Tab-separated table of C-alpha atoms in Angstrom:
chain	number	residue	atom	x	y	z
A	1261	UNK	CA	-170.995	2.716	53.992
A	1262	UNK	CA	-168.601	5.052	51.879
A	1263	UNK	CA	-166.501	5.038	55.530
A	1264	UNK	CA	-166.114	1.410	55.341
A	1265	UNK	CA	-165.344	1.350	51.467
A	1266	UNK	CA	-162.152	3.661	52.701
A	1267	UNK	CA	-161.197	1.767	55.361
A	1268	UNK	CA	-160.894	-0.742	52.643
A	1269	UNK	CA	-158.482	1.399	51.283
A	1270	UNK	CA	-156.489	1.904	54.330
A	1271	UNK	CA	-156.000	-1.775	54.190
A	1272	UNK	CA	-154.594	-1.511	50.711
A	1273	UNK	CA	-152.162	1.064	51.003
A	1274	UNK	CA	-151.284	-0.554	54.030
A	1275	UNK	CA	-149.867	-3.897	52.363
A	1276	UNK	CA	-148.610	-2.069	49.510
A	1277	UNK	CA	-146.055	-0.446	52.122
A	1278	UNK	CA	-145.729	-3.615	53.921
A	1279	UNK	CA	-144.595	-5.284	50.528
A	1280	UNK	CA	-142.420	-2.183	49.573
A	1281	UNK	CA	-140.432	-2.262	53.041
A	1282	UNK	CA	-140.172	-5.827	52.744
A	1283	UNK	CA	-138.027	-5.528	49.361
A	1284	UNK	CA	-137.740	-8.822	48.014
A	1285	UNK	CA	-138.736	-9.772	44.019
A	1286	UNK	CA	-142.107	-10.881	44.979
A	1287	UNK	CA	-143.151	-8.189	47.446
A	1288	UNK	CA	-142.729	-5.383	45.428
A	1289	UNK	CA	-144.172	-7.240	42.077
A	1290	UNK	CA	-147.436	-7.878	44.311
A	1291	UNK	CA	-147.121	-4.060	45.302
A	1292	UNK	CA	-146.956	-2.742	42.267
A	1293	UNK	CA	-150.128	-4.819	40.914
A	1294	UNK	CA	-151.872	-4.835	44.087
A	1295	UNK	CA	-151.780	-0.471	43.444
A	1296	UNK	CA	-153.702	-1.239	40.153
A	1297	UNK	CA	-155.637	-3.303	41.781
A	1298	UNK	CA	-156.970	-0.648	44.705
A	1299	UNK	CA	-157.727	0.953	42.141
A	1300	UNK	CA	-160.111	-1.409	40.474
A	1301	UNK	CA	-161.886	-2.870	43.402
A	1302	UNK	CA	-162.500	0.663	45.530
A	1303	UNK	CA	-163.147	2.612	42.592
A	1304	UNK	CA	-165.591	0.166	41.394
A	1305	UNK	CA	-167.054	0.191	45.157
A	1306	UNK	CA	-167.168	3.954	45.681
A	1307	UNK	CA	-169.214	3.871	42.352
A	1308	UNK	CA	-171.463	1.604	43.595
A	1309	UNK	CA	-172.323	3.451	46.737
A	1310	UNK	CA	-172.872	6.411	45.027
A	1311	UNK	CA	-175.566	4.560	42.556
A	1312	UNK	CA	-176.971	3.765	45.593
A	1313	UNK	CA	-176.727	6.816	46.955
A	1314	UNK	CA	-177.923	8.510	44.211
A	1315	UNK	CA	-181.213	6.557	44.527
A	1316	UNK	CA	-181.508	6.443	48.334
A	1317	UNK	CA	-179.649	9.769	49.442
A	1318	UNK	CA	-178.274	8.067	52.206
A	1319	UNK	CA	-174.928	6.425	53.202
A	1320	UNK	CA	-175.802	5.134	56.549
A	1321	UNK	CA	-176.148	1.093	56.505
A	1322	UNK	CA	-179.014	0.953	58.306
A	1323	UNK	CA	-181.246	3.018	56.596
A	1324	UNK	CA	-180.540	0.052	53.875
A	1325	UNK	CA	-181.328	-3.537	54.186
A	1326	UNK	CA	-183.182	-6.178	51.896
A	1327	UNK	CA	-182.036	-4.523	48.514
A	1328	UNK	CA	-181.191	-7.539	46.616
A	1329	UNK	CA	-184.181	-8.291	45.296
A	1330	UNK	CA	-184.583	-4.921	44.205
A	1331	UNK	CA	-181.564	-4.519	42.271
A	1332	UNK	CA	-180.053	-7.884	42.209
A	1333	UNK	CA	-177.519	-6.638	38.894
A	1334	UNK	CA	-175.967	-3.990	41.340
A	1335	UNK	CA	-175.830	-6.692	43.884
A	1336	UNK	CA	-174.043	-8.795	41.825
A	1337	UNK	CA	-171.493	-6.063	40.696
A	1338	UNK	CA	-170.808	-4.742	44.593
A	1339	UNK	CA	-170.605	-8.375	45.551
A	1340	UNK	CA	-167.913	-8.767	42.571
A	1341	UNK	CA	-166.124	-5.584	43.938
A	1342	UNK	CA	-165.949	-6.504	47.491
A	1343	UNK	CA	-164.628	-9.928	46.812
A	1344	UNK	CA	-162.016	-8.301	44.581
A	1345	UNK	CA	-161.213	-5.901	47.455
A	1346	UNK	CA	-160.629	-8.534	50.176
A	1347	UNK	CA	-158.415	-11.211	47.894
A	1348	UNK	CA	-160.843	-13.516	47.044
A	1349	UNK	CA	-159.204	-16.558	44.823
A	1350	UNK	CA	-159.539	-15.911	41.007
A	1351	UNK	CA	-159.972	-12.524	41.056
A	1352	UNK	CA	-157.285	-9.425	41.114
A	1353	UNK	CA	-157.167	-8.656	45.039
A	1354	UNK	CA	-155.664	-12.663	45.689
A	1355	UNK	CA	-153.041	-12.383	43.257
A	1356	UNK	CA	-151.219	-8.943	44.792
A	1357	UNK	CA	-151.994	-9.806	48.373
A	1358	UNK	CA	-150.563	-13.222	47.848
A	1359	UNK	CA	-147.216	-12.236	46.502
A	1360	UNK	CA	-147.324	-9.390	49.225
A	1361	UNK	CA	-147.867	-11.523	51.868
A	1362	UNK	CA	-145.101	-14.253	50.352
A	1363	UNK	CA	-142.315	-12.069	49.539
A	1364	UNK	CA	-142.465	-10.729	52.970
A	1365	UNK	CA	-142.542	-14.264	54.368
A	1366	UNK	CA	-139.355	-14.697	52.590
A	1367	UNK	CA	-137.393	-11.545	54.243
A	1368	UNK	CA	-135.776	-10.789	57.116
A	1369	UNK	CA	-138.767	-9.316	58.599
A	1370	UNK	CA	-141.525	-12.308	58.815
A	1371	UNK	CA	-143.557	-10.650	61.743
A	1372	UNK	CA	-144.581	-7.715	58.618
A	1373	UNK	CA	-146.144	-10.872	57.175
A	1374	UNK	CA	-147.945	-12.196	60.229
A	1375	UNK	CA	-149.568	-8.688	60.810
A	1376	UNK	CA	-150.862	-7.986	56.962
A	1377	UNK	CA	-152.209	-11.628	57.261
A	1378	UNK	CA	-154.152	-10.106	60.196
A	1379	UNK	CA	-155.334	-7.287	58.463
A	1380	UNK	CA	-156.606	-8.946	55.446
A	1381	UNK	CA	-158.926	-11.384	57.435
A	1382	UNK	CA	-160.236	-8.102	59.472
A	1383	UNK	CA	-160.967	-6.385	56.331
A	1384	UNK	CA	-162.806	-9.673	55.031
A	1385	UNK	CA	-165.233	-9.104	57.814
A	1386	UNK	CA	-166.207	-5.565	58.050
A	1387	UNK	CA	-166.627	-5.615	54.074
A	1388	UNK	CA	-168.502	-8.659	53.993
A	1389	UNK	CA	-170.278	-7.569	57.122
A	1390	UNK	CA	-171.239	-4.754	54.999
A	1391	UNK	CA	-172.680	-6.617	52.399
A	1392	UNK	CA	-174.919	-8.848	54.506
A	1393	UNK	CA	-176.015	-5.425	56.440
A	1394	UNK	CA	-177.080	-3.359	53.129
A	1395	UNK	CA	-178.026	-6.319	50.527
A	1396	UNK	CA	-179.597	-9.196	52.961
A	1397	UNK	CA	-180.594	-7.866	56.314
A	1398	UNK	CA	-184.541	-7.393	56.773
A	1399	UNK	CA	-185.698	-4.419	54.740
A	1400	UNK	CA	-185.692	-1.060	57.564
A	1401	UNK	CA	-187.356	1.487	54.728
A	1402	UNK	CA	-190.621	0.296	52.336
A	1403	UNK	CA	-189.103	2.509	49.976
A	1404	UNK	CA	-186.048	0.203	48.996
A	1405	UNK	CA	-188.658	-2.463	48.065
A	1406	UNK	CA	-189.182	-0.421	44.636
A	1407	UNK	CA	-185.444	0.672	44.439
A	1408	UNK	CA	-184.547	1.600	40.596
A	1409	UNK	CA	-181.876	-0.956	38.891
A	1410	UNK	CA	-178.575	0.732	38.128
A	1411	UNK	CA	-178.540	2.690	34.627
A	1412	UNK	CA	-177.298	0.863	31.536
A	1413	UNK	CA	-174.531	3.651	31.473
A	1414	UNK	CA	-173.689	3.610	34.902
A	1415	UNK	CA	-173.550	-0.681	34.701
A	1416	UNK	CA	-170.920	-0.246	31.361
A	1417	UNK	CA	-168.592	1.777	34.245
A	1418	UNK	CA	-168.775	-0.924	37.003
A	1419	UNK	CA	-168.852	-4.063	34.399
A	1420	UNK	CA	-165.371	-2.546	32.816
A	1421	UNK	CA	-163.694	-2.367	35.852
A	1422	UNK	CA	-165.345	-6.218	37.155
A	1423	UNK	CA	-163.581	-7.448	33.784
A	1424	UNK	CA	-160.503	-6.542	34.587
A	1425	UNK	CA	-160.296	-7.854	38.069
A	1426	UNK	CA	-160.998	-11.286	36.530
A	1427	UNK	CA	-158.684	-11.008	34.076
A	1428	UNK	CA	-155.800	-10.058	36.602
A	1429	UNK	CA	-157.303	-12.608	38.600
A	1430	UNK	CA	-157.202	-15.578	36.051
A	1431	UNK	CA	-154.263	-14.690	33.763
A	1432	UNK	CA	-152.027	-12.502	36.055
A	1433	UNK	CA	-149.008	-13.151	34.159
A	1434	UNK	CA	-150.338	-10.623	31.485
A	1435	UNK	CA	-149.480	-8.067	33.813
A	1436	UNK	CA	-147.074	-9.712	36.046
A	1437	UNK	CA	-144.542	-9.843	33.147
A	1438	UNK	CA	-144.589	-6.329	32.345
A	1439	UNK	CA	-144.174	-5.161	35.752
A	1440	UNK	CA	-141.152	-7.654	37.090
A	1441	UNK	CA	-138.467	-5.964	34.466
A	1442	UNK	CA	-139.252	-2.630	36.160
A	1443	UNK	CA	-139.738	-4.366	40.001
A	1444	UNK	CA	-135.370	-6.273	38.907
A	1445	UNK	CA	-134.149	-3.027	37.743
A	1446	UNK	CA	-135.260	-0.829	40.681
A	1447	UNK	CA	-133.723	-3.530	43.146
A	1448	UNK	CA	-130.381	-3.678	41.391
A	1449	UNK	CA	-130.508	0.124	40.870
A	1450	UNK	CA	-130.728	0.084	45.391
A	1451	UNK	CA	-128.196	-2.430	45.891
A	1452	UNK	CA	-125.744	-0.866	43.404
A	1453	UNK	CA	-126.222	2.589	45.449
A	1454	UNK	CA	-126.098	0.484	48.611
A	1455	UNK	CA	-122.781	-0.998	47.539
A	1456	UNK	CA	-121.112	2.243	46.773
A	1457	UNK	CA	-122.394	4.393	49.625
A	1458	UNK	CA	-121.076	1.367	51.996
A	1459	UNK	CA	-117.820	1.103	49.878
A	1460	UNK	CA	-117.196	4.863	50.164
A	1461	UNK	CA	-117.448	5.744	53.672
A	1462	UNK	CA	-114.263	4.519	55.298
A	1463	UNK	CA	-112.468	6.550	52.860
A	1464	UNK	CA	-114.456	9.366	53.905
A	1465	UNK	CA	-114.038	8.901	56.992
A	1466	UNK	CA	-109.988	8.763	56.863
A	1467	UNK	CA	-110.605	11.563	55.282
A	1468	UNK	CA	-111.574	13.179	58.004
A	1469	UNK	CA	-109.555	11.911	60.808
A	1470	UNK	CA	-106.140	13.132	58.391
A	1471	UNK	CA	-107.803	16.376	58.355
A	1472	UNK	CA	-109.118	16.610	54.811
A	1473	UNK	CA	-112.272	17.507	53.863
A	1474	UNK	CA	-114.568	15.241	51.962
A	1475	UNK	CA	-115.836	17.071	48.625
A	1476	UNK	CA	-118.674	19.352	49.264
A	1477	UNK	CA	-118.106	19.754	52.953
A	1478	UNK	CA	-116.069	22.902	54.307
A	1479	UNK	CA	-113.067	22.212	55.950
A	1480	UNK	CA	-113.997	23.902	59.563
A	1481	UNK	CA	-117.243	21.268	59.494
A	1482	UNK	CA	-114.728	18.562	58.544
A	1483	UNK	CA	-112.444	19.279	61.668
């Protein structure tokens, strides 16, 4: 279980590269919020399995199964989490992976696009496979019949974080505007450098050719 919760994570960092490399506005805005959001959803899931490991002292999915009805509140929390974690609609995960997956649509390289597509429906199915396997499948132990609930205290932890993926989720532009400032100023800081690195090297390289060396590089390199 805690394997598949990182593989989740894998799938993360994944498109947050995917929308960095890609480099347009949206890309790297969805990058930026889809890092805070990794760390909602997977931190809220890795606390999760350890309640239930904590309880069971076991990761392994099938030594689980039929645990719903036992403790349907940390059902509904991990079920809360993983749609967070695989971009459902109205909560955190869709709101990075969808400007992620459009602002790499938009650049030169739309294949990037076709293949995070493809990653987020494979990680849709192994988490939610995951779900159905621990929470649904026929009970495998008698003892998960009488599993305890999740602690009040432990419950405050996961609830926090669950409140915050639906407010990213419903009212992104909280965050959104405080990130795109940053996101405009570290593109135009790029293509300034880009301009004057480009702008730069044919004098550089006459430079060279005449004999003189560029500053900083000793004149027997130069020749």
């Amino acid at each position: 279980m805690k394997r598949l919760v990182a593989y989740s994570s894998v799938s993360h960092l994944g498109l947050i590269v995917i929308g960095i490399g890609a480099f347009t506005s949206a890309a790297v805005t969805g990058s930026v919020l889809q890092m805070i959001n990794h760390g909602l959803s997977t931190g809220a899931l890795f606390l999760l399995v350890g309640v239930l490991y904590e309880r069971t002292h076991t990761r392994e999915i099938a030594d689980y199964g039929g645990i719903a009805g036992a403790v349907p509140v940390t059902t509904a929390l991990f079920l809360v989490a993983t749609f967070s974690s695989i971009g459902l609609p109205g909560l955190n995960g869709f709101v990075g992976e969808f400007l992620i997956l459009l602002g790499t649509w938009t650049s030169v390289h739309r294949w990037w696009a076709v293949a995070a597509a493809t990653g987020v429906i494979l990680s849709a199915i192994y988490m939610l496979s995951l779900v159905q396997r621990v929470f649904w499948n026929p009970v495998t132990r008698e003892e998960n019949r009488r599993l305890p609930e999740i602690r009040p205290t432990e419950a405050i932890g996961a609830l926090a974080l669950v409140v915050v993926m639906v407010w990213i989720g419903v009212r992104p532009n909280d965050f959104l505007d405080r990130v795109r400032p940053s996101v405009e100023q570290l593109r135009r800081s790029v293509a300034t450098r880009k301009i004057a690195t480009t702008s730069s090297w044919p004098s550089r390289a006459l430079r060279v050719r005449s004999g003189q060396a560029p500053r900083g590089i000793p004149q027997e390199i130069a020749r």
